[in-house]
Amino acid sequence: MSARSGPGLRAPQPRTEDGPASARSGPAAPQPRPKIRTVSGPDTRSRRQLVLMLAPYLVGLVGLVLVPAVVTLALAFTEYDLLRPPAWAGLDNFTALVDDPIFRVALLNSVVFALVAVPLRVLLALGLALLLHRRAVGTGTARTAALLPTAVPEIAYGLLWLWLFNPLYGPINQLLRIGGEQGLTVLGRTPPQWLTDPTSARAGIILMSLFTMGETFVVLLAARRALPRDVYEMAAIEDATGWDVFRRVTLPLMAPVLALLAVRDAIASLHFTFVPAFVVTDGGPPPYATTYLSLFVYQTGFEYLRYGYAAAATLVMMLLTVAAVLVQWRLIRRYRRLYTF
Amino acid sequence: MPDTLSTTGYQRALDLGGLLRASLNSVLVAVVAVPLSVLVASLAGFALARLAPRTTATVVAASLVALMVPATALLVPRFAIFRFLGLTDTLVPLIAPALLGTSPLYVLVYYLAFRALPADLYDACLVEDLSPLRTWWRVALPLVRPVTAGLTALTFVLTWSNFLDPLIYVYDRDLFTLPLALRSLSLLDPTNFPVFLAGAVIATVPALVVFALAQRRFLHHDD
């Protein structure tokens, strides 16, 4: 006890001694205190403020992404129909998925779509960005035109294409029939039956998706503009051809942005196939020609109320996403090593 | 080819689909969600540009991961969560994504924009004893105005055309947003092109107007 109270009694003594001492010595003692405050005080205060500024976003990140992802992980091993509490199902959902022909078709459709549509979309956006980044007559209008389809709400865009694709009254097939006879094209072939033929329907969904690359286009436009001008002046002095400039200057400098955008687009394609497939083709024509993973998840969960099964399919979707990201990052790393020396 | 020009399609669309009510709901969601979203994104982007590198790297990595997750993949769990919270069949789940800046990409864009500002500028603000919040509001934010204009437009378009979330969370006709009302309009008669295309035009115009206004900012400013 005495050992404990000892320091306790002693401790205040230096403080009381220190107080009058600093008051006595006047200007010498207050000096160190403000110094400490300006260095450590506002620093921690501003750090706290910065963390507060970040907080709402962190809440969103945790509440809308992290927690749902964990919930998916848990739900995937259960049977859940919203009415009864989730029941543990072990790996049943996954074994059922493997044997589910619709799921396999949906998986294949999604992968094929990403492999075909994403490169086309990014290429189109890059081409337009490089074409339109300079100030010239009409570029402003052209940029706006390139962006407009992206600004159209998905559902309105889908309904528009429902009309465009109509085999009889739709403008696309009316155009294709110009010059032909008896409802055939000039080449004497029947125009595509967009909504009833599986291949045409898949092509149609890809065609629809090409015009909505506006976001990628804007980012690439900004990225192209941010490139240092003197590099291009140097290239001009060196008499580099347009192709050389593109291959050796523009492409390497824009590679990281392109990689980020391609990754983003590949993943987004899992999602943006939903509305076209839902509204325009309704997952058809048989057999499930345009049923993509997104539509499969939606139907399984919200139409057949098999949330556990839908979560398992979602998990597969996420794994696919991770795989896509890893592959593309590896590609880009190799690509950058080629150019940076 | 159509025979005559008439506006009956628009009238029928408005009468049949309850599009006016739906438009009001869409406006309500956009008015709350868009400013909130841009605010969250710019605050977070600024904080990331000013915080210690290790914190920033962690949050940026988390954002990239969040960016990886396709929206459809979160449908089921988010629905389960909002249902658990008793928030389904309200407009709250439609506004909630604003906390993410609508897309983590927008936070990252702000982060890159704020990071690209000269370090001298931030040093000067430190010397002037400006708090981070003031630096953000009075110095940094005015300098990235084109970014704000562009992201606001994109956020508005995403929020305005959001179809998937209302489809899942809202069942009450009175809470239908415009995209959802449009869908039910097209279900009434899928071959009545004039009516649902008129509805599509009504839903598209606000998005295009916002775009037309903002795009001069982020497309046409030549340096």
PDB file of C-alpha atoms in Angstrom, chain B residues 3 5 10 14 26 28 46 49 63-64 67 79 103 105 120 127 134 150 170 172 182 184-185 191 195 207 212 223:
ATOM      1  CA  ASP B   3     -48.453   6.989 -91.239  1.00  0.00           C
ATOM      2  CA  LEU B   5     -47.643  12.321 -86.673  1.00  0.00           C
ATOM      3  CA  TYR B  10     -47.653  10.699 -75.105  1.00  0.00           C
ATOM      4  CA  LEU B  14     -49.174   9.523 -69.256  1.00  0.00           C
ATOM      5  CA  SER B  26     -37.627   9.800 -59.536  1.00  0.00           C
ATOM      6  CA  LEU B  28     -37.277  13.022 -55.201  1.00  0.00           C
ATOM      7  CA  PHE B  46      -9.917  14.554 -50.706  1.00  0.00           C
ATOM      8  CA  ALA B  49      -5.331  12.413 -51.131  1.00  0.00           C
ATOM      9  CA  SER B  63     -12.448   0.567 -53.375  1.00  0.00           C
ATOM     10  CA  LEU B  64     -10.927  -1.379 -56.246  1.00  0.00           C
ATOM     11  CA  LEU B  67     -15.432  -1.841 -57.956  1.00  0.00           C
ATOM     12  CA  PHE B  79     -32.082  -7.354 -50.488  1.00  0.00           C
ATOM     13  CA  SER B 103     -19.707   4.077 -57.644  1.00  0.00           C
ATOM     14  CA  LEU B 105     -14.868   4.752 -59.240  1.00  0.00           C
ATOM     15  CA  ASP B 120       2.903  23.516 -52.807  1.00  0.00           C
ATOM     16  CA  VAL B 127       1.046  27.393 -43.436  1.00  0.00           C
ATOM     17  CA  ARG B 134     -11.703  24.366 -45.356  1.00  0.00           C
ATOM     18  CA  GLY B 150     -18.730  15.504 -64.977  1.00  0.00           C
ATOM     19  CA  VAL B 170     -40.306  -1.291 -54.593  1.00  0.00           C
ATOM     20  CA  ASP B 172     -46.055  -0.230 -54.196  1.00  0.00           C
ATOM     21  CA  LEU B 182     -41.989   2.469 -67.961  1.00  0.00           C
ATOM     22  CA  SER B 184     -44.995  -1.848 -66.452  1.00  0.00           C
ATOM     23  CA  LEU B 185     -46.207   0.332 -69.323  1.00  0.00           C
ATOM     24  CA  THR B 191     -46.287  -4.258 -79.439  1.00  0.00           C
ATOM     25  CA  VAL B 195     -47.088   4.432 -76.301  1.00  0.00           C
ATOM     26  CA  ALA B 207     -30.982  12.686 -68.415  1.00  0.00           C
ATOM     27  CA  ALA B 212     -26.035  18.492 -72.506  1.00  0.00           C
ATOM     28  CA  ASP B 223      -6.499  23.568 -72.352  1.00  0.00           C
TER      29      ASP B 223
END
